[in-house]
Amino acid sequence: MRRLRVVALALAFFTAFPLEVHSQPGAATGALEDPAPIPDGGIPAAAPRVSAAEIRIGRAELEAFVDGLVVARMQDHHVAGVTMAIVHHDAVLLAKGWGSADLASDRPVDAATTLFRPGSISKTFTWTAVMQLVEQGKIDLDADIQTYLPQLTIEDPGFEPITIRHLMAHTPGFEESVLGHLFEDRAEEALPILEYLRTHQPARVRGPGVQPSYSNYGAALAGLIVANLSGMAFEDYADRELFGKLGMRHSTFREPLPDRPIAPMPANLEALVSTGYRWEGGRYSPGGFTYISPLGPAGAMSTTASDMSRWMRVHLNEGELDGVRILSPETARKLHTQHYTMHPELPGLAHGFIESRLHGYRAIGHGGGTVHFMSDMQLIPELGFGLFVSTNTSTGGLLTRHLAREVVARFFPRHHAAHEPKAPAGFEARAGRFAGSYLASRRAHTTAEKPLLAAVSMLMVTPGPDGTLSFRSALGDQEFVEVEALVFHEWDGDGVVRFVEEDGKIVGLQTSLPILAFDKVGPLENPVFQGGLLALSMVVFAGAWIGAWLRRRRSPPPSRVERLASGSALAAGLVWIGFGALVTVALLEVGENYRRVLFEFPLPSFRAALTLAWLGAALSGLSAVLLIPVWAQGAWSIPRRLRHTALVAVAIFTTWLLDQMNWIGHHYF
């Protein structure tokens, strides 16, 4: 159960982009060096070995195969409801629901009418809207975004300007910040988009284009630009230019928010939204509506599988559906063409659509996740194939992660001949240089979230069996084999890893998901090691108190300076013990209900701990100052002075470490 909660938290945080290193959607990683330049035409897909026209999928056979996968995984992973659509050759082969949309009323999932929350798949609508305005000459992808945002100032720490092309590649250089504000569970807490973007603007921690780091904030900026240049709210634009034109009658970016300038979700659609669930304590626990409208263009859409079949068809048909065109063929092809990659051997970004390899075929698509809903959409243009799947339970990412790959593998021959990579001779002697801790670029740098987000983003690389490297994250293990210098292929899949080397040292790695990078970090930046050091320091402080109690009758009466020095050090230790106890309580609360930290951060217990840290830092500093008279007067024996100095050193180190973790200071107000 504990592992299930860790997985659920990781899935919720990464918004359906977990930390595996497949080229499959749901993977992660990135680059540390400047990305390889990509011409405007991008890297074309390899010529297909099998023509899409030669392949026909039988509806009955497809439904039987998918039924088997979905039903089994719903049981294995405790998923209440699933909806799915599969299209091929401009035909809807499958639009089906499984399970329950609402357990209390026994309402089944209906692919045509049950609305699910596909999270970041919403971004594909935002990027399509951007390209519509590019086609109209209203947007220049290489212009400074500040040009299009007169009502919002993007902080400038001296980097180059951010462009819309950077937003579409997730390379604007923002740090991550999600806890307590990305999702809201109360309507009154959901800020209007402009107010949110002003209030929660993340720090720019690197120059644009330097390193990818998936950014909901960047996608929301793009949506605000669409609103500014179209002269209407983004929700209105989506209704008129996308949903309305495509006949997507059960889709909306609106949420049930009364008393707002923007019209709320229509009552008839609100009644059709599936309840979201989490599995805990051996039962399904329902959750309320999750508000994402403050970052609406990044993830607030509600839709049905049938509507998503129309969305997939219009993209597979180069912008046209049933005689209605939303993009010119030229613009649609440009939208689907890679415009960014970290390295030519790796998939990249196609103007916001995420490239991957499915059974050897080039796919473009997007994953999506909210607090309860986990979703995936994949398109293979050369096959005219598309699949959309969404679940209404927080464990659903375990169902959706590999489903598209398995369906493609069942009904299409592999694009390239399968190969079994073999470990080169003598690799075991070199494996150690790759081993270590790696943190995803999508993490906090300046807020108290820093160690928490680092913990769920960490990837451990260790030498594996038979000359492989093992990659371990919250979502499991994978084995990779070196195929050339710095390049590794997955033992039994499409995944590719490329390590980054600088001055003969491994400093990071890149993998098949282009929206993240991994930085290699030392032990003091490893959140698990940091936690171990803090726990050890608590043991030292507890030991100091035990020692002081045992000495209380054996020691001669202390001088005033000795009393002050000993008292300040012991008080600092006691404060740090209290700090550790409060942090432990907060972590236990998160373990029991991870949702809470997504809506409320810091938790009251953690806020109390962070406040207590100020006192601990002050007392530790006072103890350090008082070392001077302790050693100058020499009243204590040398062993006692050494023990006292060691205690003060631990207190100062604890203060320094917590400052590095952003747990001392104004990082959380």
XYZ file of C-alpha atoms in Angstrom:
669
model
C 0.000 0.000 0.000
C 2.858 2.405 0.797
C 4.368 1.852 -2.668
C 0.959 2.433 -4.241
C 0.735 5.803 -2.491
C 4.229 6.767 -3.640
C 3.316 5.849 -7.206
C 0.070 7.810 -6.991
C 1.895 10.889 -5.715
C 4.490 10.606 -8.453
C 1.790 10.261 -11.101
C -0.156 13.206 -9.747
C 2.930 15.417 -9.563
C 4.203 14.611 -13.009
C 0.788 15.069 -14.555
C 0.983 11.731 -16.280
C 4.663 11.950 -17.154
C 6.252 9.521 -14.699
C 9.915 8.806 -14.329
C 10.426 5.836 -16.560
C 12.757 6.177 -19.492
C 10.799 4.535 -22.283
C 10.151 6.324 -25.523
C 6.603 5.377 -24.624
C 4.354 8.198 -23.406
C 4.649 8.368 -19.666
C 8.425 8.474 -19.695
C 10.845 11.122 -18.585
C 14.164 12.820 -18.883
C 16.157 15.444 -20.760
C 19.412 17.231 -21.461
C 22.039 19.291 -19.737
C 23.787 20.684 -22.768
C 22.540 23.000 -25.482
C 20.094 21.083 -27.670
C 21.116 20.120 -31.141
C 19.793 22.683 -33.627
C 16.821 21.440 -35.611
C 15.967 22.872 -39.023
C 12.447 24.194 -39.483
C 11.543 21.004 -41.292
C 12.681 18.894 -38.354
C 13.724 15.272 -38.630
C 11.377 13.345 -40.903
C 9.933 10.027 -39.829
C 11.619 6.994 -41.303
C 9.948 5.632 -44.424
C 7.273 3.118 -43.388
C 7.907 -0.487 -44.211
C 4.174 -1.205 -44.158
C 1.701 1.040 -45.941
C -1.259 2.074 -43.838
C -3.474 1.280 -46.823
C -2.423 -2.371 -46.588
C -3.604 -2.774 -43.004
C -7.191 -3.175 -41.891
C -8.161 -3.800 -38.296
C -11.301 -5.802 -37.628
C -13.602 -4.074 -35.153
C -14.610 -7.283 -33.393
C -11.036 -8.481 -33.040
C -9.915 -5.061 -31.785
C -12.698 -4.844 -29.208
C -12.018 -8.352 -27.926
C -8.305 -7.608 -27.527
C -8.854 -4.254 -25.823
C -11.571 -5.692 -23.568
C -9.123 -8.279 -22.313
C -6.462 -5.685 -21.525
C -8.747 -3.144 -19.905
C -10.858 -5.462 -17.764
C -7.811 -7.257 -16.369
C -5.988 -4.035 -15.562
C -9.008 -2.407 -14.003
C -9.060 -5.296 -11.564
C -5.292 -5.385 -11.042
C -4.922 -1.640 -10.466
C -8.297 -0.868 -8.883
C -9.658 1.484 -11.540
C -13.346 2.383 -11.278
C -13.954 3.563 -14.841
C -12.255 3.752 -18.239
C -13.180 5.414 -21.522
C -11.398 4.878 -24.839
C -11.513 5.728 -28.525
C -9.445 4.200 -31.339
C -9.446 5.577 -34.883
C -7.857 4.268 -38.077
C -8.139 5.443 -41.676
C -10.552 8.216 -40.615
C -12.941 5.662 -39.098
C -13.834 5.226 -35.444
C -13.077 1.565 -34.758
C -13.816 1.696 -31.047
C -15.505 4.158 -28.696
C -16.306 2.389 -25.472
C -16.591 2.797 -21.733
C -15.929 0.302 -18.960
C -16.895 0.385 -15.320
C -18.586 3.159 -13.425
C -18.722 6.922 -13.879
C -20.322 7.241 -10.451
C -20.409 4.355 -8.019
C -22.974 5.950 -5.721
C -25.614 6.193 -8.457
C -24.364 3.156 -10.394
C -23.966 5.322 -13.519
C -21.910 3.452 -16.150
C -19.230 5.048 -18.305
C -20.627 6.023 -21.712
C -17.989 6.875 -24.317
C -20.346 9.319 -26.036
C -21.633 11.260 -23.043
C -19.478 10.685 -19.936
C -17.005 13.538 -19.487
C -13.539 12.683 -18.192
C -10.770 15.148 -17.237
C -7.795 14.441 -19.557
C -5.470 16.950 -17.905
C -2.498 17.969 -20.011
C -3.963 16.549 -23.213
C -5.722 19.931 -23.073
C -2.413 21.433 -24.169
C -2.794 19.948 -27.652
C -5.834 22.208 -28.067
C -3.849 25.212 -26.843
C -0.973 24.534 -29.243
C -3.425 24.018 -32.097
C -5.027 27.376 -31.275
C -1.578 28.979 -31.329
C -0.927 27.553 -34.794
C -4.284 28.867 -36.007
C -3.136 32.358 -35.038
C 0.270 31.741 -36.620
C -1.558 30.861 -39.831
C -3.502 34.127 -39.567
C -0.290 36.104 -39.165
C -1.109 37.175 -35.604
C 1.660 35.214 -33.882
C 5.364 34.960 -34.643
C 6.720 31.843 -32.952
C 10.116 33.519 -32.512
C 8.854 36.785 -31.014
C 9.384 37.684 -27.356
C 6.243 36.524 -25.521
C 6.264 39.782 -23.571
C 5.132 41.422 -26.822
C 1.844 39.537 -26.550
C 1.377 39.914 -22.768
C 0.950 43.623 -22.008
C -0.941 42.941 -18.767
C 1.700 40.605 -17.312
C 5.401 41.200 -16.699
C 7.676 38.183 -17.124
C 10.554 38.592 -14.687
C 13.884 39.111 -16.461
C 16.984 37.962 -14.538
C 19.184 38.756 -17.533
C 18.402 35.802 -19.793
C 17.428 35.937 -23.445
C 13.723 36.581 -24.145
C 11.296 33.662 -24.030
C 9.540 32.903 -27.316
C 6.406 30.906 -28.045
C 8.646 28.321 -29.679
C 10.299 27.904 -26.267
C 6.892 27.471 -24.624
C 5.985 24.760 -27.147
C 9.265 22.967 -26.386
C 8.952 23.343 -22.592
C 12.265 25.214 -22.559
C 11.364 28.675 -21.165
C 13.597 28.049 -18.144
C 11.011 28.165 -15.344
C 11.436 26.152 -12.168
C 8.597 23.876 -11.060
C 6.072 24.838 -8.414
C 2.885 22.824 -7.972
C 2.055 22.132 -4.344
C -0.900 23.983 -2.925
C -1.951 25.861 -6.055
C -1.793 23.790 -9.269
C -5.070 22.105 -8.297
C -7.887 23.499 -6.161
C -10.686 21.549 -4.498
C -12.808 24.594 -3.635
C -14.307 26.906 -6.227
C -13.589 30.015 -4.176
C -9.858 29.209 -4.214
C -9.643 29.017 -8.020
C -8.074 32.290 -9.164
C -8.775 33.894 -12.542
C -5.972 33.014 -14.940
C -4.330 36.455 -15.000
C -4.327 36.736 -11.220
C -2.874 33.244 -10.948
C -0.119 33.968 -13.468
C 0.828 37.111 -11.562
C 0.682 35.483 -8.124
C 2.424 32.198 -8.901
C 5.010 33.145 -11.512
C 7.870 30.649 -11.072
C 11.468 31.771 -10.967
C 13.474 31.619 -14.173
C 16.393 29.381 -13.224
C 18.001 28.892 -16.642
C 18.055 30.591 -20.004
C 15.385 29.701 -22.565
C 16.281 26.828 -24.854
C 19.003 25.511 -22.543
C 17.230 22.585 -20.910
C 13.687 21.196 -21.118
C 11.519 21.222 -18.031
C 7.820 20.496 -18.483
C 5.911 23.682 -17.707
C 2.198 24.054 -17.044
C 2.829 27.730 -16.436
C 4.299 28.122 -19.919
C 1.274 26.479 -21.537
C -1.041 28.782 -19.576
C 0.934 31.764 -20.883
C 0.308 30.484 -24.405
C -3.412 30.298 -23.666
C -3.427 33.882 -22.399
C -1.661 34.947 -25.596
C -4.402 33.239 -27.619
C -6.990 35.153 -25.604
C -5.193 38.471 -26.048
C -4.766 38.146 -29.802
C -8.211 36.702 -30.503
C -10.034 39.245 -28.374
C -11.986 36.636 -26.420
C -11.492 34.469 -23.346
C -9.632 31.242 -24.041
C -12.713 29.221 -23.077
C -14.770 31.143 -25.638
C -12.089 30.685 -28.288
C -11.998 26.927 -27.724
C -15.800 26.729 -27.920
C -16.003 28.685 -31.171
C -12.857 27.774 -33.097
C -12.262 24.192 -31.961
C -15.137 22.382 -30.245
C -17.880 24.126 -32.202
C -16.320 23.677 -35.618
C -15.471 20.034 -34.967
C -18.822 19.021 -33.501
C -17.292 18.212 -30.103
C -20.542 18.868 -28.247
C -19.478 17.298 -24.972
C -16.166 19.123 -24.568
C -15.346 22.305 -22.681
C -12.586 24.180 -20.876
C -15.194 25.692 -18.567
C -15.532 24.594 -14.966
C -18.500 24.907 -12.560
C -17.436 28.306 -11.254
C -20.342 30.660 -10.526
C -20.110 34.445 -10.311
C -17.267 34.796 -12.777
C -17.036 36.987 -15.892
C -16.518 33.807 -17.910
C -19.595 31.597 -18.204
C -19.348 28.407 -16.125
C -19.622 24.857 -17.403
C -23.161 24.307 -18.727
C -25.360 22.443 -16.267
C -26.108 19.672 -18.762
C -22.386 18.933 -19.116
C -21.672 19.268 -15.403
C -24.207 16.499 -14.757
C -22.287 14.197 -17.110
C -18.810 14.608 -15.584
C -17.465 11.397 -14.097
C -16.649 11.316 -10.411
C -12.952 10.943 -9.673
C -11.738 8.237 -7.296
C -8.727 7.087 -5.364
C -8.246 3.543 -4.099
C -7.390 3.404 -0.413
C -8.199 1.154 2.474
C -9.573 -1.504 0.149
C -12.278 0.716 -1.325
C -12.886 3.516 -3.799
C -12.951 6.948 -2.190
C -14.690 9.649 -4.269
C -13.248 13.107 -4.703
C -14.917 16.362 -5.563
C -14.431 18.361 -8.734
C -10.810 19.447 -9.174
C -10.492 23.026 -10.388
C -7.693 23.686 -12.870
C -9.073 26.859 -14.458
C -6.312 29.093 -13.024
C -4.093 27.246 -15.520
C -6.996 26.330 -17.779
C -5.201 26.168 -21.151
C -2.706 23.759 -19.567
C -5.201 21.189 -18.323
C -8.790 22.184 -17.495
C -10.627 20.478 -20.355
C -13.450 17.984 -19.821
C -14.341 15.718 -22.743
C -15.620 12.339 -23.898
C -13.919 9.540 -25.791
C -16.234 10.074 -28.756
C -15.317 13.755 -28.949
C -11.636 12.851 -28.709
C -12.058 10.507 -31.672
C -12.970 13.610 -33.686
C -9.937 15.460 -32.361
C -7.627 12.627 -33.378
C -9.215 12.378 -36.821
C -8.803 16.088 -37.574
C -5.107 15.878 -36.756
C -4.601 12.680 -38.736
C -6.426 14.370 -41.661
C -4.071 17.384 -41.650
C -6.553 19.819 -40.155
C -9.812 18.755 -41.853
C -12.800 16.805 -40.519
C -16.035 16.079 -42.363
C -15.458 18.972 -44.736
C -14.580 21.461 -41.975
C -11.018 22.752 -41.844
C -9.402 24.249 -38.737
C -5.831 24.346 -40.117
C -4.413 24.461 -43.589
C -2.583 21.273 -44.625
C 0.702 23.197 -44.543
C 0.111 24.475 -41.008
C -1.036 21.054 -39.812
C 2.087 19.422 -41.221
C 4.251 22.075 -39.566
C 2.457 21.527 -36.255
C 3.269 17.812 -36.427
C 6.900 18.347 -37.456
C 9.631 18.170 -34.854
C 10.876 21.624 -33.899
C 13.028 20.708 -30.893
C 15.084 17.785 -29.708
C 17.880 17.331 -27.230
C 19.794 15.086 -29.625
C 19.128 13.783 -33.139
C 18.923 10.197 -31.871
C 16.105 11.059 -29.460
C 12.454 11.983 -29.961
C 11.587 15.650 -29.610
C 8.708 18.104 -29.511
C 6.480 18.797 -32.502
C 5.186 22.266 -31.620
C 3.823 20.995 -28.309
C 2.981 17.442 -29.383
C 5.365 14.963 -27.761
C 7.194 12.525 -30.014
C 7.751 8.908 -29.045
C 8.322 5.511 -30.632
C 5.534 2.934 -30.479
C 6.547 -0.474 -31.773
C 9.102 1.328 -33.925
C 6.656 3.885 -35.384
C 6.948 7.621 -34.850
C 4.054 8.749 -32.660
C 2.982 12.206 -31.553
C 0.667 12.790 -28.656
C 0.366 13.761 -25.029
C -0.321 12.281 -21.644
C -2.466 13.915 -19.012
C -3.192 13.611 -15.336
C -5.129 15.376 -12.611
C -5.616 14.400 -8.992
C -7.894 11.503 -9.989
C -7.915 11.169 -13.788
C -5.049 9.638 -15.800
C -5.106 9.758 -19.604
C -3.097 9.255 -22.774
C -3.499 10.149 -26.454
C -1.214 8.844 -29.196
C -1.302 9.431 -32.961
C 0.738 7.589 -35.598
C 0.300 9.733 -38.720
C 1.964 7.282 -41.097
C -0.585 4.626 -40.090
C -3.566 6.938 -39.775
C -3.958 5.505 -36.276
C -4.955 7.189 -33.028
C -5.796 6.036 -29.519
C -7.226 7.982 -26.589
C -7.754 6.449 -23.155
C -8.745 7.991 -19.839
C -9.364 6.603 -16.365
C -11.227 8.143 -13.437
C -9.030 6.717 -10.667
C -5.662 7.983 -9.422
C -4.052 4.571 -9.997
C -5.131 4.673 -13.652
C -1.697 5.653 -14.896
C -0.699 2.046 -14.312
C -3.399 1.075 -16.832
C -2.737 3.706 -19.500
C 1.076 3.718 -19.573
C 1.712 0.954 -22.096
C -1.720 0.450 -23.597
C -1.107 2.292 -26.879
C 2.098 0.378 -27.476
C 0.408 -2.966 -26.863
C -2.469 -2.229 -29.230
C -0.083 -1.102 -31.970
C 2.113 -4.162 -31.427
C -0.902 -6.460 -31.697
C -2.255 -5.115 -34.994
C 0.760 -3.712 -36.850
C 4.087 -5.294 -37.753
C 7.078 -3.696 -36.120
C 8.351 -0.694 -38.061
C 11.957 -1.796 -37.703
C 13.235 -5.288 -37.094
C 13.409 -6.026 -33.405
C 16.900 -6.334 -32.000
C 18.289 -7.597 -28.758
C 21.076 -5.302 -27.620
C 24.149 -7.032 -26.276
C 26.389 -5.635 -23.607
C 29.883 -4.820 -24.905
C 32.789 -6.725 -23.458
C 34.350 -5.088 -20.441
C 31.451 -2.757 -19.719
C 31.337 -3.814 -16.072
C 34.647 -2.035 -15.531
C 33.179 1.241 -16.826
C 29.679 0.975 -15.377
C 30.575 2.851 -12.222
C 31.069 6.174 -14.008
C 27.379 6.206 -14.958
C 26.099 5.186 -11.522
C 24.619 7.731 -9.184
C 21.619 9.893 -8.363
C 19.928 11.970 -11.055
C 17.266 14.619 -10.467
C 14.743 15.689 -13.084
C 15.012 19.232 -14.377
C 11.346 19.619 -13.528
C 11.896 20.451 -9.885
C 11.805 23.388 -7.494
C 14.890 25.527 -6.937
C 13.773 28.465 -4.778
C 10.777 27.202 -2.768
C 10.223 24.849 0.144
C 8.985 22.267 -2.368
C 12.608 21.662 -3.413
C 13.384 18.405 -1.530
C 9.819 17.112 -1.827
C 9.647 17.405 -5.610
C 13.221 16.165 -5.899
C 12.280 13.025 -3.970
C 9.549 12.025 -6.438
C 11.696 12.983 -9.437
C 14.834 11.084 -8.493
C 16.299 8.426 -10.751
C 18.926 6.012 -9.438
C 21.360 4.429 -11.890
C 23.342 1.383 -10.781
C 25.327 -1.368 -12.528
C 22.897 -4.146 -13.407
C 23.204 -7.829 -14.259
C 24.865 -9.086 -17.442
C 26.599 -5.827 -18.310
C 23.485 -3.643 -18.086
C 22.626 -0.440 -16.270
C 19.610 -0.477 -13.972
C 17.403 2.604 -13.802
C 15.233 2.765 -10.701
C 12.474 5.252 -9.920
C 9.223 5.359 -7.959
C 7.564 3.477 -10.819
C 9.878 0.505 -11.126
C 13.138 -0.704 -12.666
C 14.418 -0.887 -16.230
C 17.546 -2.358 -17.770
C 19.603 -0.656 -20.507
C 22.546 -1.842 -22.587
C 25.327 0.298 -24.052
C 25.213 0.289 -27.869
C 27.768 3.036 -28.480
C 29.690 5.544 -26.419
C 27.274 7.213 -23.959
C 24.203 5.741 -25.718
C 22.104 2.940 -24.193
C 19.082 1.058 -25.538
C 16.396 -0.530 -23.440
C 16.862 -4.267 -23.054
C 13.324 -5.137 -24.148
C 11.742 -1.962 -25.513
C 12.077 1.218 -27.563
C 13.726 3.330 -24.883
C 16.977 5.186 -25.518
C 19.236 6.887 -22.982
C 22.097 9.201 -23.820
C 24.443 10.307 -21.061
C 25.899 13.810 -21.077
C 29.628 14.151 -20.522
C 31.569 17.308 -19.689
C 35.333 17.368 -19.143
C 35.395 13.587 -18.913
C 32.689 13.419 -16.238
C 29.079 12.265 -16.532
C 26.929 15.236 -15.543
C 23.467 14.168 -16.698
C 21.428 12.044 -19.037
C 18.852 12.379 -21.773
C 16.130 9.892 -22.549
C 13.315 9.355 -24.979
C 10.871 11.798 -23.398
C 11.891 15.291 -24.512
C 10.146 17.332 -21.824
C 12.616 16.645 -19.002
C 16.329 16.515 -18.337
C 18.181 14.731 -15.571
C 21.108 16.293 -13.703
C 23.591 14.075 -11.904
C 23.869 15.206 -8.294
C 26.126 14.471 -5.369
C 25.047 12.939 -2.050
C 24.294 16.278 -0.399
C 21.750 17.049 -3.139
C 20.139 13.617 -2.914
C 16.890 14.107 -0.956
C 17.046 10.595 0.489
C 20.605 11.164 1.729
C 19.561 14.562 3.079
C 16.775 12.900 5.021
C 19.214 10.372 6.425
C 21.571 13.116 7.590
C 18.735 14.966 9.278
C 17.636 11.785 11.043
C 21.222 11.188 12.194
C 21.455 14.723 13.531
C 18.286 14.130 15.571
C 19.973 11.095 17.126
C 22.994 13.248 18.027
C 20.792 15.883 19.649
C 18.888 13.240 21.600
C 22.200 11.759 22.759
C 23.364 15.183 23.919
C 20.282 15.556 26.102
C 20.775 12.095 27.570
C 24.404 12.936 28.310
C 23.461 16.238 29.937
C 20.941 14.458 32.164
C 23.519 11.874 33.239
C 26.085 14.611 34.050
C 23.727 16.860 35.966
C 24.894 15.724 39.451
C 28.498 14.802 38.661
C 29.610 18.111 37.142
C 30.771 21.075 39.243
C 28.585 24.203 39.227
C 29.032 25.834 35.814
C 29.928 29.453 35.219
C 27.468 31.870 33.612
C 29.155 31.518 30.200
C 29.206 27.739 30.496
C 25.533 27.686 31.422
C 24.698 29.905 28.445
C 26.854 27.907 26.020
C 25.557 24.549 27.169
C 21.985 25.770 27.398
C 21.942 27.327 23.921
C 23.394 24.197 22.313
C 20.978 21.908 24.133
C 18.075 24.232 23.329
C 19.072 24.217 19.659
C 19.138 20.428 19.742
C 15.721 20.302 21.380
C 14.280 22.665 18.770
C 15.721 20.565 15.959
C 14.252 17.425 17.539
C 10.877 19.167 17.597
C 11.399 20.206 13.990
C 12.114 16.607 13.015
C 9.023 15.377 14.847
C 6.791 17.891 13.050
C 8.268 17.006 9.654
C 7.668 13.322 10.419
C 4.036 14.084 11.247
C 3.675 16.000 7.968
C 5.165 13.137 5.958
C 2.861 10.642 7.652
C -0.095 12.864 6.779
C 1.015 12.947 3.146
C 1.423 9.174 3.185
C -2.126 8.748 4.419
C -3.631 11.194 1.924
C -1.282 12.491 -0.767
C -4.106 14.599 -2.251
C -3.967 16.944 0.694
C -0.523 18.320 -0.092
C -1.601 19.008 -3.680
C -4.366 21.294 -2.407
C -2.744 22.613 0.775
C 0.919 23.500 1.138
C 2.495 23.768 3.569
C 0.386 21.511 5.772
C -0.112 22.984 9.276
C 2.407 20.573 10.801
C 4.980 21.379 8.138
C 4.343 25.116 8.453
C 4.949 24.812 12.195
C 8.195 22.948 11.495
C 9.390 25.621 9.069
C 8.567 28.324 11.604
C 10.424 26.396 14.311
C 13.433 26.222 11.988
C 13.943 29.974 12.448
C 14.400 29.446 16.191
C 16.673 26.471 15.620
C 18.861 28.488 13.262
C 19.093 31.384 15.740
C 20.028 29.126 18.658
C 22.558 27.263 16.520
C 24.164 30.564 15.565
C 24.289 31.686 19.201
C 25.909 28.382 20.164
C 28.581 28.902 17.531
C 29.376 32.396 18.842
C 29.643 31.089 22.404
C 32.297 28.589 21.365
C 34.777 31.455 21.595
C 34.533 31.993 25.386
C 34.162 28.248 25.974
C 37.590 27.651 24.464
C 39.090 30.909 25.749
C 38.218 30.299 29.418
C 39.182 26.638 29.357
C 37.019 25.762 32.372
C 35.819 22.550 30.776
C 38.080 19.616 30.120
C 39.406 19.160 26.611
C 37.168 16.095 25.948
C 34.076 17.999 27.078
C 34.974 21.028 24.971
C 35.443 18.738 21.977
C 32.087 17.061 22.603
C 30.402 20.445 22.906
C 32.079 21.709 19.740
C 30.941 18.608 17.874
C 27.361 19.194 19.052
C 27.472 22.806 17.882
C 28.968 21.693 14.563
C 26.057 19.297 14.047
C 23.605 22.114 14.838
C 25.317 24.455 12.357
C 25.438 21.709 9.723
C 21.726 21.045 10.254
C 21.026 24.741 9.750
C 23.124 24.822 6.579
C 21.504 21.677 5.177
C 17.989 22.959 5.812
C 18.920 26.242 4.171
C 20.065 24.285 1.106
C 16.681 22.539 1.145
C 14.890 25.929 1.317
C 13.425 25.022 4.687
C 14.834 28.120 6.393
C 13.793 31.558 5.195
C 10.910 33.094 3.257
C 10.583 30.206 0.798
C 7.050 29.216 1.646
C 5.066 32.359 2.451
